[in-house]
Tab-separated table of C-alpha atoms and ligand atoms in Angstrom:
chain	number	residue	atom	x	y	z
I	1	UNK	CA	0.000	0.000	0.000
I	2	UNK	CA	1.408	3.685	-1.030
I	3	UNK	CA	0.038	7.080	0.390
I	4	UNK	CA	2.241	9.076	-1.493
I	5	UNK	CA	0.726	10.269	-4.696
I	6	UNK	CA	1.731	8.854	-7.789
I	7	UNK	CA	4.500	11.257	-9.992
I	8	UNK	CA	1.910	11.955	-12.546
I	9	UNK	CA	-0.915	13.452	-9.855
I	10	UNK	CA	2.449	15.094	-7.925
I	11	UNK	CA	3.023	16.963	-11.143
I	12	UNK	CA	-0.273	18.277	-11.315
I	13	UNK	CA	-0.240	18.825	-7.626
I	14	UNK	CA	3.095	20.977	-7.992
I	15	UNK	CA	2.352	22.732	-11.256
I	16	UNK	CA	-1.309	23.616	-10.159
I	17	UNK	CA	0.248	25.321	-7.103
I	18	UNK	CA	3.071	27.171	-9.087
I	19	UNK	CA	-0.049	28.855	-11.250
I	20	UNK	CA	-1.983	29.309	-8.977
I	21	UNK	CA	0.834	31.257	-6.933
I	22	UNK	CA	1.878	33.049	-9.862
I	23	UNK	CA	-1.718	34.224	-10.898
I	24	UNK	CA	-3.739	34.227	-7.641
I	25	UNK	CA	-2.700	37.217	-6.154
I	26	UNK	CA	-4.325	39.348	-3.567
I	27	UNK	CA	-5.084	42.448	-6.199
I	28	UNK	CA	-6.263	39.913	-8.167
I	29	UNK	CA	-8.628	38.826	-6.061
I	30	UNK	CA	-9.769	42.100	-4.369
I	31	UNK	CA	-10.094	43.933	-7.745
I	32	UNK	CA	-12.539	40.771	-8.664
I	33	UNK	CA	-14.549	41.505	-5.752
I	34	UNK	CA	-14.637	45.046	-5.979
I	35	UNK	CA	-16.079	44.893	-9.204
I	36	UNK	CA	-18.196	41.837	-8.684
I	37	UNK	CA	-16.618	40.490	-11.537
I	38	UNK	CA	-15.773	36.684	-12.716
I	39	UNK	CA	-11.682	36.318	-13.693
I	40	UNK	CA	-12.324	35.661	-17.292
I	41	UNK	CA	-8.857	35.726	-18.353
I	42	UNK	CA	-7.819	33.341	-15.164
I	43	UNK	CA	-10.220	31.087	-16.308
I	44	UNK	CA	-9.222	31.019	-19.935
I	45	UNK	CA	-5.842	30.647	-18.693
I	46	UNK	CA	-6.241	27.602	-16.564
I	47	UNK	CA	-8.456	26.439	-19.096
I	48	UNK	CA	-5.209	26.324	-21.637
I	49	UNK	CA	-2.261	25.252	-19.243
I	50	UNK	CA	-5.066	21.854	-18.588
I	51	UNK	CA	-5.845	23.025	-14.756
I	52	UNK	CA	-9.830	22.887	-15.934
I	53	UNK	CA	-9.452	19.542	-17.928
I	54	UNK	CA	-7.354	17.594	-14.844
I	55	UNK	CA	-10.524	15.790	-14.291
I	56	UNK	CA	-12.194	15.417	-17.465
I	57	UNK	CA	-11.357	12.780	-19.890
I	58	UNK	CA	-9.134	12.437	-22.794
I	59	UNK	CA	-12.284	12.244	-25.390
I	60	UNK	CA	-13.181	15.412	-24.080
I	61	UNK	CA	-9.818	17.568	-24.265
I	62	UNK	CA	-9.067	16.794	-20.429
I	63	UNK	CA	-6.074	15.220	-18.837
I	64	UNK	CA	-7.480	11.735	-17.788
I	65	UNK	CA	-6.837	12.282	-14.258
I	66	UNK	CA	-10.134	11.619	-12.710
I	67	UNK	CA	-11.702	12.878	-9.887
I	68	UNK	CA	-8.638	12.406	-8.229
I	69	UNK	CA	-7.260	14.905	-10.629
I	70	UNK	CA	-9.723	17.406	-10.185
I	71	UNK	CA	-9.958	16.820	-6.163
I	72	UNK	CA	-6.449	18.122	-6.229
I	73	UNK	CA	-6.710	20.832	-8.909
I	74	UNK	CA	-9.055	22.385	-6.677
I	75	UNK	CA	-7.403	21.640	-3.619
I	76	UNK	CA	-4.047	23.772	-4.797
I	77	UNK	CA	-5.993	26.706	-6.285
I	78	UNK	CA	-8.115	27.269	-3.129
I	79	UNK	CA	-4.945	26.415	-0.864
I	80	UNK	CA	-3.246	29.325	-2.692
I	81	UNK	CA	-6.679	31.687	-2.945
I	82	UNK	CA	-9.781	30.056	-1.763
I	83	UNK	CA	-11.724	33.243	-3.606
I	84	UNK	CA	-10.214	32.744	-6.460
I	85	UNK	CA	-10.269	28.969	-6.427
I	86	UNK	CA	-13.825	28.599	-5.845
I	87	UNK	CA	-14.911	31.061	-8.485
I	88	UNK	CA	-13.048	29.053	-11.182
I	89	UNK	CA	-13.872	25.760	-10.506
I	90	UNK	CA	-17.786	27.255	-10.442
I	91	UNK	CA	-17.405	27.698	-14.038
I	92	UNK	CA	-17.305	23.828	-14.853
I	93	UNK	CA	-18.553	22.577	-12.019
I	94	UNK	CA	-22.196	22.990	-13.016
I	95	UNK	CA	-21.524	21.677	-16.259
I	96	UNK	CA	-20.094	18.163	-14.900
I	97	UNK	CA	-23.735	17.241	-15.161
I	98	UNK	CA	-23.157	17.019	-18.923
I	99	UNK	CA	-20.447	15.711	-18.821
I	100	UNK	CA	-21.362	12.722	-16.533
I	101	UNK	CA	-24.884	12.156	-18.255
I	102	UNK	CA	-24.895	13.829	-21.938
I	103	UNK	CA	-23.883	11.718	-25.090
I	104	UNK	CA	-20.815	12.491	-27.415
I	105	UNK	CA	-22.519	15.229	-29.209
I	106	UNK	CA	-23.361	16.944	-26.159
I	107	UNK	CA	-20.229	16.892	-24.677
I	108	UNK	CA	-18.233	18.091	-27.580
I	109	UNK	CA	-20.548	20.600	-27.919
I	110	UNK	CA	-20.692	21.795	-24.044
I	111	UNK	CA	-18.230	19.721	-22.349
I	112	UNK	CA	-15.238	20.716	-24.673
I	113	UNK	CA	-14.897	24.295	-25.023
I	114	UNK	CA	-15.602	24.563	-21.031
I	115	UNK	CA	-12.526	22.218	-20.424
I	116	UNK	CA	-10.177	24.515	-22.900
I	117	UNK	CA	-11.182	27.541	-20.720
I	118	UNK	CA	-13.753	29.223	-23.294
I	119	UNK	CA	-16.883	28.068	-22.008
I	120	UNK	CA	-18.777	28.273	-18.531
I	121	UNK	CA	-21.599	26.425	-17.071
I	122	UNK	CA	-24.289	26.797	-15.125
I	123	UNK	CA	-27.122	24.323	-13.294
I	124	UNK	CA	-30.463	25.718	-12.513
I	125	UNK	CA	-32.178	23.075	-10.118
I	126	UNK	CA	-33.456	25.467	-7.127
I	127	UNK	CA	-36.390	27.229	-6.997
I	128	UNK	CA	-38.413	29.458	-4.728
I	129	UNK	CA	-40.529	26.946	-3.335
I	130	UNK	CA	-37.880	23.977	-3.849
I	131	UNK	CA	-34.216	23.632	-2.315
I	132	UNK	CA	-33.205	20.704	-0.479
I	133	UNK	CA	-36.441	18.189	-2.234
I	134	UNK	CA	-36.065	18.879	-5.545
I	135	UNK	CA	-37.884	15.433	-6.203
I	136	UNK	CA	-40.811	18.057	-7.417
I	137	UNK	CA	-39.857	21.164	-9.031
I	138	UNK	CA	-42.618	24.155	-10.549
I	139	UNK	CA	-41.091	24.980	-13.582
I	140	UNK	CA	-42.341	23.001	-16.216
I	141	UNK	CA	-41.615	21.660	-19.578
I	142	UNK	CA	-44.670	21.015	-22.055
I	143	UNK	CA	-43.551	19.016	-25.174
I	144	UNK	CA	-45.534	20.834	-28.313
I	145	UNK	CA	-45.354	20.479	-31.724
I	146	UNK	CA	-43.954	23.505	-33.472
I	147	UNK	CA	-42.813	24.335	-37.378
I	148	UNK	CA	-39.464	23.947	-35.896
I	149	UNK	CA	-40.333	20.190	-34.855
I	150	UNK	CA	-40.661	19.264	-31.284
I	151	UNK	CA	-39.824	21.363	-28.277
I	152	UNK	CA	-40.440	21.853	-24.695
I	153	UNK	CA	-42.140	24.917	-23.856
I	154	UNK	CA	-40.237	26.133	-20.453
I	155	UNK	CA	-42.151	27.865	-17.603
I	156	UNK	CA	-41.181	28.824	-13.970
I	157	UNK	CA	-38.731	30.656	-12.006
I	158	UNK	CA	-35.140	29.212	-10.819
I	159	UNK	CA	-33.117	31.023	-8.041
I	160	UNK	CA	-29.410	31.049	-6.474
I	161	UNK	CA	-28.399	29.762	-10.070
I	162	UNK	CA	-24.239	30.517	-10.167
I	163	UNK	CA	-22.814	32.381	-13.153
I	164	UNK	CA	-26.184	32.334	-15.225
I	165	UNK	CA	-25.715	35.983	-16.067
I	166	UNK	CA	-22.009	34.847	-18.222
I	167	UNK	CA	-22.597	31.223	-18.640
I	168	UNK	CA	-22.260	30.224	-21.957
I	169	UNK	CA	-24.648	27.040	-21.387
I	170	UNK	CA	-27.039	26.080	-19.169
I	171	UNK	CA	-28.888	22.597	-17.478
I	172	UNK	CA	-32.395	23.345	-16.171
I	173	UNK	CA	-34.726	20.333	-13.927
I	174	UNK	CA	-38.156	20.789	-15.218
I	175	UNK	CA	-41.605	19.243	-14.103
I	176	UNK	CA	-42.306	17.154	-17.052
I	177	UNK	CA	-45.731	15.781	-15.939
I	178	UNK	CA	-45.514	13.555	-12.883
I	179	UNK	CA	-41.455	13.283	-13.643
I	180	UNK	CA	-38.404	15.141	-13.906
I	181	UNK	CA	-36.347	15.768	-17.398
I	182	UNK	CA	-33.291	17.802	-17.540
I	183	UNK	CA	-32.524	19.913	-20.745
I	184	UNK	CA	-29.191	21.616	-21.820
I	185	UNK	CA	-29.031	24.878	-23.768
I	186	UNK	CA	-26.775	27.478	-24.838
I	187	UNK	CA	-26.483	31.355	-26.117
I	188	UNK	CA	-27.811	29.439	-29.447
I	189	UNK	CA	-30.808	28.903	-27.810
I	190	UNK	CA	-31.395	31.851	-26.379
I	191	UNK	CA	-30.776	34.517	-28.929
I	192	UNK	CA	-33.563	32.740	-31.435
I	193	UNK	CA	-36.068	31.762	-28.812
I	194	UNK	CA	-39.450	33.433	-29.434
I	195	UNK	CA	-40.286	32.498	-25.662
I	196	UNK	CA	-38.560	34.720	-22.749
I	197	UNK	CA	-35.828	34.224	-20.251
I	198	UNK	CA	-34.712	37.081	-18.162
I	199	UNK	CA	-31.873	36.780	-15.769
I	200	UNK	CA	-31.412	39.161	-12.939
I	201	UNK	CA	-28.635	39.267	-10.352
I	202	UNK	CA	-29.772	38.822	-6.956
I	203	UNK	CA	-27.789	41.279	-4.056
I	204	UNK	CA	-26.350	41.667	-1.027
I	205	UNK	CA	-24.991	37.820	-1.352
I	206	UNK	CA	-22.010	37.175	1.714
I	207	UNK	CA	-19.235	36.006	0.318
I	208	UNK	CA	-18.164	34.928	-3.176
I	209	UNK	CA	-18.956	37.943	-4.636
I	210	UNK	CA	-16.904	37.872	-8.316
I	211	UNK	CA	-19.857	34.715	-8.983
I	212	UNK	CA	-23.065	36.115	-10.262
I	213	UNK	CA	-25.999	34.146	-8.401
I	214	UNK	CA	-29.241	34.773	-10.041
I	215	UNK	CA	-32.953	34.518	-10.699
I	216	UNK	CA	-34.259	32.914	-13.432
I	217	UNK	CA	-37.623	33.580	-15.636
I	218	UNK	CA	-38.858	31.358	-17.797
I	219	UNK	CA	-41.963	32.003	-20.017
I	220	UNK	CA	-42.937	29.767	-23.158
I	221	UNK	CA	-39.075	29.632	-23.601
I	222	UNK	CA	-38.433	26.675	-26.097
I	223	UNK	CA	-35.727	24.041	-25.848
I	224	UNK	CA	-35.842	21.960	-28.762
I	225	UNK	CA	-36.637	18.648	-28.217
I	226	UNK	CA	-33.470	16.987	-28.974
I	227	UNK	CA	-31.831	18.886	-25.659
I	228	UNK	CA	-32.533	16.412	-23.483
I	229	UNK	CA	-29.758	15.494	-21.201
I	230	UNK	CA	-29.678	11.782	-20.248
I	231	UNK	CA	-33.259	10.617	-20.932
I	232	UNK	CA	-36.904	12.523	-20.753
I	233	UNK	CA	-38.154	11.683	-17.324
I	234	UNK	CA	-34.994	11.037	-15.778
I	235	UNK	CA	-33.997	13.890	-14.747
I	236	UNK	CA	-33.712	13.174	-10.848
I	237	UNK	CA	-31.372	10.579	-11.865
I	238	UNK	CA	-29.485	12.722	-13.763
I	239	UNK	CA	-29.163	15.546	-10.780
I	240	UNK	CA	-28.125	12.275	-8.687
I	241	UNK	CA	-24.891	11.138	-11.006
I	242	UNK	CA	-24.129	14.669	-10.897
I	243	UNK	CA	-23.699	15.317	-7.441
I	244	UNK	CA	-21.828	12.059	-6.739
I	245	UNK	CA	-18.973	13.863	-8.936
I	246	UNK	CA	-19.941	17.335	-8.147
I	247	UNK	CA	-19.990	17.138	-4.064
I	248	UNK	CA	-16.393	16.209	-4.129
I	249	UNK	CA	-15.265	18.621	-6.223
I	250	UNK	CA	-17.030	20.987	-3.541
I	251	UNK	CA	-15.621	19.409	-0.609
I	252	UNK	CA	-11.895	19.922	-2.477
I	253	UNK	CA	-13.090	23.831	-2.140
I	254	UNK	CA	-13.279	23.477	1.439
I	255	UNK	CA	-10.329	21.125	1.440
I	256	UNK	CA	-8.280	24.069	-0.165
I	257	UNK	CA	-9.726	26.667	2.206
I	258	UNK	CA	-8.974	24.512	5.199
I	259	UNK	CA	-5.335	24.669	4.384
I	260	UNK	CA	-5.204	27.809	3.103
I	261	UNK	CA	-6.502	28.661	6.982
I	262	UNK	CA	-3.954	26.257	8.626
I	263	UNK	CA	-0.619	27.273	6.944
I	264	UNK	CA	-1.558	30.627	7.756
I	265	UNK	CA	-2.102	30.513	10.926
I	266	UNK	CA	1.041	28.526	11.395
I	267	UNK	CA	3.109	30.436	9.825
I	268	UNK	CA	1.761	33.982	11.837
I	269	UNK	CA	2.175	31.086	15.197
I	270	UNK	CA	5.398	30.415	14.946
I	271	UNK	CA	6.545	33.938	14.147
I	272	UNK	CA	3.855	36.242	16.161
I	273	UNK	CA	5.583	36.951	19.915
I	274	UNK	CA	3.376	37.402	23.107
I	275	UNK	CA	4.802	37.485	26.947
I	276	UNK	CA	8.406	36.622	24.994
I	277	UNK	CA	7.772	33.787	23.374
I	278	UNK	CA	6.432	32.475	19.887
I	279	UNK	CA	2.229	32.396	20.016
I	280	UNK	CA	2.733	28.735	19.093
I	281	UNK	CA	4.914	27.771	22.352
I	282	UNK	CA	1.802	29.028	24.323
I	283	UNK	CA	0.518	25.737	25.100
I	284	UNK	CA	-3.590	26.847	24.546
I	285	UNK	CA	-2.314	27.669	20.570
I	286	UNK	CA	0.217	24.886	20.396
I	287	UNK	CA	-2.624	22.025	21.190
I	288	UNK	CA	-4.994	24.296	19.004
I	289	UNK	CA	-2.811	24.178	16.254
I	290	UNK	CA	-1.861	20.381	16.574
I	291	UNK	CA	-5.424	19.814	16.706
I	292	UNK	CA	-5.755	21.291	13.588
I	293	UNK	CA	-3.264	19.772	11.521
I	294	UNK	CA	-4.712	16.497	12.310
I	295	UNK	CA	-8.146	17.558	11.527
I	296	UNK	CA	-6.874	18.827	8.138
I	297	UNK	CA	-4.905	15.622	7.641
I	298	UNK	CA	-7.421	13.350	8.154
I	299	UNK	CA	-10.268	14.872	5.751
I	300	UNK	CA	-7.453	15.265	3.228
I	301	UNK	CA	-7.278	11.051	2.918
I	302	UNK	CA	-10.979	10.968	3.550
I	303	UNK	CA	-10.940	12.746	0.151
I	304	UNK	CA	-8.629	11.452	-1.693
I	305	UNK	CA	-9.792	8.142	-0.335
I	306	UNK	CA	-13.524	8.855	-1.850
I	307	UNK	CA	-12.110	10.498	-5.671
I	308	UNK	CA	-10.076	6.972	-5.770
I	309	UNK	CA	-12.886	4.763	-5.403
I	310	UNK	CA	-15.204	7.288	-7.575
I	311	UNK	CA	-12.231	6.671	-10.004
I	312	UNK	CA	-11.802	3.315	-9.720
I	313	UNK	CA	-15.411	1.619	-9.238
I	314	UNK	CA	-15.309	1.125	-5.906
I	315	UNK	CA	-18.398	0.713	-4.691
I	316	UNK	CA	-20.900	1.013	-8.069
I	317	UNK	CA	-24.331	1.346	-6.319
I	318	UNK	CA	-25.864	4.439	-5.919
I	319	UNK	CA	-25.806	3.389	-2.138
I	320	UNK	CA	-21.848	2.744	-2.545
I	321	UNK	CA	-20.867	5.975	-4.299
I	322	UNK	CA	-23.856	8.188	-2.030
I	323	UNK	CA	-21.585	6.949	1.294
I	324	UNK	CA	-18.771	8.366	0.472
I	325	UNK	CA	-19.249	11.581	-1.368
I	326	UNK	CA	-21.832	12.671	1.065
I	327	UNK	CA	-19.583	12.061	3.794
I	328	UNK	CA	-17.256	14.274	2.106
I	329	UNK	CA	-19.349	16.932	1.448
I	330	UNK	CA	-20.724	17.805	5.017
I	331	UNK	CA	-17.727	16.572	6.335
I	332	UNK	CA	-14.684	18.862	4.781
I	333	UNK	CA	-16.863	21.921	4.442
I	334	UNK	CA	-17.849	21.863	8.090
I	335	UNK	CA	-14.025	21.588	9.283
I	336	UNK	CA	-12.881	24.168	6.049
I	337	UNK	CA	-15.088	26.973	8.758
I	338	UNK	CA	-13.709	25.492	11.689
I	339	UNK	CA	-10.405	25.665	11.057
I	340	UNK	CA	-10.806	29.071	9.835
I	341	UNK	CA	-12.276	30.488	12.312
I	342	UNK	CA	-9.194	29.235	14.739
I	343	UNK	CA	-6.744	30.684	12.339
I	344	UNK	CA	-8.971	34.239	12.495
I	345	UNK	CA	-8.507	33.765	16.552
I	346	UNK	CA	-5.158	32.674	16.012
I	347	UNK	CA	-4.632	36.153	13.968
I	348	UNK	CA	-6.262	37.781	16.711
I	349	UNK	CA	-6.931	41.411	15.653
I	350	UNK	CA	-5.504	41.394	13.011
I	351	UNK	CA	-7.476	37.810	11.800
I	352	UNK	CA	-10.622	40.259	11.491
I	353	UNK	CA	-9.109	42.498	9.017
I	354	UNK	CA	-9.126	41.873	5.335
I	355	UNK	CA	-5.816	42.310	4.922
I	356	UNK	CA	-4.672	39.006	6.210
I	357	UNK	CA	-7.070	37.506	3.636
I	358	UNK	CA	-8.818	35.198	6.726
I	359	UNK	CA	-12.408	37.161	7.178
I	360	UNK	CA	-12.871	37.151	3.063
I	361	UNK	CA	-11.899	33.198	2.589
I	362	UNK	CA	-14.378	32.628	5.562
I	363	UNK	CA	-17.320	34.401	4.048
I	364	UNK	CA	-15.907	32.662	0.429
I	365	UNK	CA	-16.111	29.334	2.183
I	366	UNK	CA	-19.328	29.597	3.881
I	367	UNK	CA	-21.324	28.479	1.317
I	368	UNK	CA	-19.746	25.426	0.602
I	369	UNK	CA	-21.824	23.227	3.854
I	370	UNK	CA	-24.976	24.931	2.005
I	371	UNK	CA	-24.308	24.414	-2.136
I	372	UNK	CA	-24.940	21.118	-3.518
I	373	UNK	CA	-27.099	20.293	-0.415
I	374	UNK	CA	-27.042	20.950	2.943
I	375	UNK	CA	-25.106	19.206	5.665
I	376	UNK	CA	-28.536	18.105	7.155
I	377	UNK	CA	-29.181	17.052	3.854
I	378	UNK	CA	-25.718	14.444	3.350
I	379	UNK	CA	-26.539	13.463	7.025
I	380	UNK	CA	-29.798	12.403	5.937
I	381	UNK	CA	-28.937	10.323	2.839
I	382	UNK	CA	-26.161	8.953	5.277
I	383	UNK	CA	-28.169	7.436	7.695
I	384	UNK	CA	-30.862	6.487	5.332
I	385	UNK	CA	-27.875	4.621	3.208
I	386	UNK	CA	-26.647	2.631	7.076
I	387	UNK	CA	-30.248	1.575	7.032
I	388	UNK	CA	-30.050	-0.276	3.623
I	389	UNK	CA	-26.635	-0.719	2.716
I	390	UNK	CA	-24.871	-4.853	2.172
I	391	UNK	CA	-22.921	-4.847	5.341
I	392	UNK	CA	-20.438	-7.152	3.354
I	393	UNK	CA	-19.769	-3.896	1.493
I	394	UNK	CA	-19.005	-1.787	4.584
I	395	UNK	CA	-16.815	-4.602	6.478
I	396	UNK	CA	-15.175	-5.803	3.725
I	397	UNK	CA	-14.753	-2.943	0.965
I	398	UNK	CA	-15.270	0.356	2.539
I	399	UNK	CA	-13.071	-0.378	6.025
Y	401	FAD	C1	-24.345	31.270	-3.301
Y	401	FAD	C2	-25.265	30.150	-3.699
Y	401	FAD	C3	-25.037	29.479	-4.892
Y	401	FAD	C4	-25.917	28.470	-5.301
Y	401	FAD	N1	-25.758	27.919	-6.547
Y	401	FAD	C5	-26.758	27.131	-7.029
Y	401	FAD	C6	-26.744	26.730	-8.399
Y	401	FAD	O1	-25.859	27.061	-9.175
Y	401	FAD	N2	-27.781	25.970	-8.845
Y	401	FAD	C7	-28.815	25.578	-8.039
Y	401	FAD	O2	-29.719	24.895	-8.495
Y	401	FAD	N3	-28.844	25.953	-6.728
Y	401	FAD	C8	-27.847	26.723	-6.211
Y	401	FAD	N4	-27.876	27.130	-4.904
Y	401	FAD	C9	-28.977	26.677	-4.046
Y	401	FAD	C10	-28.535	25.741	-2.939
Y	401	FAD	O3	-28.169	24.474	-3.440
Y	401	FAD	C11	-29.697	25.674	-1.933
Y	401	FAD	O4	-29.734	26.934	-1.299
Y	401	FAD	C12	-29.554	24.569	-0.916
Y	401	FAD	O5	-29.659	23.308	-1.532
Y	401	FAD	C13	-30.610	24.677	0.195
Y	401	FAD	O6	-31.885	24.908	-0.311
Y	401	FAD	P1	-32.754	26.138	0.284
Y	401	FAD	O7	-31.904	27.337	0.244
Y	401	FAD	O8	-34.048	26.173	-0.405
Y	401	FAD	O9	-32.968	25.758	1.821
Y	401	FAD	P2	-34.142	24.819	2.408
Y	401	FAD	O10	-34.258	23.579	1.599
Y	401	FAD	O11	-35.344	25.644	2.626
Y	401	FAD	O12	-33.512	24.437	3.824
Y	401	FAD	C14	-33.473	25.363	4.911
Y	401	FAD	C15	-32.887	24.639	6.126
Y	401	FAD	O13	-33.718	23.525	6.469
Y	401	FAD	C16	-32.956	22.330	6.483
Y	401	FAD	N5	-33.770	21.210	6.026
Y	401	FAD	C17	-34.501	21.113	4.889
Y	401	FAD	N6	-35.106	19.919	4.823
Y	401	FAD	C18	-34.718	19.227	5.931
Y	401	FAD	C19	-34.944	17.905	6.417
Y	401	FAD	N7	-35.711	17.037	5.734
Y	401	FAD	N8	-34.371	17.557	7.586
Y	401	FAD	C20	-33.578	18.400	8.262
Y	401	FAD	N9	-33.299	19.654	7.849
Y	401	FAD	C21	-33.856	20.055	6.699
Y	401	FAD	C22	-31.789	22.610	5.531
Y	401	FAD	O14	-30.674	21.763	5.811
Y	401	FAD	C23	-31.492	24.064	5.845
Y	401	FAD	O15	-30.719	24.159	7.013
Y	401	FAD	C24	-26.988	28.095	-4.465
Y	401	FAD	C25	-27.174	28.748	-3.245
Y	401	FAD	C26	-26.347	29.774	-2.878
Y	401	FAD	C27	-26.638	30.495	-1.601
């Protein structure tokens, strides 16, 4: 058995840190915020040195590193800059639910240009009235016969949706009678639709600020029949393979963050003097500290544990996969806010200032327990999975 990563995964380890050192600086990432605006050129930049492809497959323009790959692509950019880290990775996240449940065509079409940097994606699943069950939604698609041929006529409101007001395609869970069907478009779409989608930015969010989040309004918008991603009806299921993939890459946000808060606060520890000594020889921010490497340790195999068996069929059911990646997902997320809110006490005054980067990557990070469901909501399908799940699986293959 080997815990040290193979060279292939430590070269994209080491060269996604030396970008994102060299690119994610602090102007950077205030002038972003300031102006409430996405890092375009970042993003087209990571798109073309393969940061953005790490996980996606060869067919596809990626690098064939799996989620593995992509666990630690994120990992190193939010290490470096968990504001600027996050707000990349939001631009293909979203669109991993093509990519995981669309056809060739589809993810040439989509999947391609968003892994070469010149293409961003967005999911539209929550609405007003539905958040954490989604397994009924109000926005509904009608199938009608047009001159066009078939299309779904599109009705309903989505909210919180990330980047819709730049993304260059979109995935949107409709009510399609008594089931769910999830249907893909683009700018294509949208410039010759005689329906109506208007998409206004909603204010005043906490953190993340360079991501648009946004309303969406839907009336008699068409999407032509032959949109459909993964098949008409199925579009729980195809929300489902998404978030298997897409939770981890999540938790790797708060992975990044959590590290980004420990090394900090070491670093200020061991040089920051109080009562002549160092802050860390204090014995109250010594044990704090130690506690946190540990902490920060342990969810890092916990991760890498969960993109390996993601990556290499471990555990196929939707029981199997479900364990692990929702474990992940409440798990890092939750510790990603503890540990920075030791490393802002750690700081002391200073930790509350934005200079020292702390309070801004805490108000970045706190979304990531709430995005891609709840902790309440992983906790849920957890225990619901103990109830059901072969215990040959868990004593055997899982410990
Ligand atoms: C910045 C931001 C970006 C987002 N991006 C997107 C996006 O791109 N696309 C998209 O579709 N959505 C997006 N979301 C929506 C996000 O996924 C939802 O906000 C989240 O899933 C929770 O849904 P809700 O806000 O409706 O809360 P609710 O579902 O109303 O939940 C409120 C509280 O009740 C708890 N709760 C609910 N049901 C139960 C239960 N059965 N048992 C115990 N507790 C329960 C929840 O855990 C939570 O604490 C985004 C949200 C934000 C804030």
């Amino acid at each position: 058995m080997c815990f040290v990563l193979p060279e292939d995964y430590q070269a994209l380890k080491e060269a996604t840190r030396e970008f994102s050192e060299g690119e994610m600086t602090d102007e950077l990432l205030k002038a972003c915020n300031d102006r409430h605006e996405f890092p375009f050129e970042l993003y087209r930049k990571a798109g073309e040195v393969g940061i953005i492809g790490a996980g996606f497959e060869e067919a596809v323009g990626g690098a064939g590193f799996g989620l593995l790959g992509a666990a630690i692509a994120i990992e190193q950019m939010c290490r470096v800059s968990p504001g600027l880290g996050m707000a990349l990775s939001l631009g293909w996240i979203p669109g991993l639910v093509v990519d995981v449940n669309g056809d060739d065509r589809m993810r040439q079409k989509y999947v391609r240009p968003m892994v070469e940097g010149k293409a961003i994606s967005a999911i539209c699943m929550t609405e007003p009235n539905y958040g954490s069950d989604i397994r009924r939604v109000d926005t509904t698609s009608d199938l009608v016969a047009t001159d066009k041929g078939d299309v779904f006529l599109v009705n309903g409101n989505k909210i919180f949706t990330t980047n819709a007001t730049y993304a260059t395609f979109f995935t949107i869970l409709c009510q399609d009678g008594d089931n769910e069907t999830s249907l893909v478009f683009d700018q294509e779409v949208m410039e010759n639709n005689p329906g109506e989608l208007d998409i206004d930015e909603m204010p005043g969010k906490m953190g993340q600020r360079m991501v648009s989040s946004c309303e969406l309004t839907f009336k008699d918008f068409e999407v032509p029949k032959e949109n459909i991603l993964g098949k008409r009806y199925e579009g729980l299921k195809t929300v489902i393979n998404f978030f298997n993939k897409s939770r981890v890459e999540i938790a790797s946000q708060g992975m990044g963050a959590a590290e980004y808060g420990l090394f900090k606060a070491l670093a200020h520890a061991r040089e920051r003097e109080q009562f002549g000594r160092k802050i860390l020889q204090h014995q109250a921010i010594g044990h704090r500290l130690a506690r946190m490497i540990t902490a920060v340790k342990q969810a890092q195999l916990l991760l890498y544990d969960t993109a390996w068996r993601y990556d290499h069929k471990k555990g196929g059911s939707w029981m199997e996969k479900g364990l692990s990646t929702c474990m992940v997902k409440y798990y890092i997320p939750e510790l990603a806010l503890d540990i920075l809110k030791s490393a802002i006490d750690i700081f002391g005054g200073y930790g509350y200032f934005e200079e020292m980067g702390l309070e801004g990557a805490y108000r970045d990070t706190r979304i990531t327990p709430i995005y891609e469901g709840t902790v309440e909501m992983q906790l849920d399908v957890i225990s619901h999975i103990l109830m059901r799940i072969d215990m040959n699986y868990l004593n055997k293959d899982f410990f």
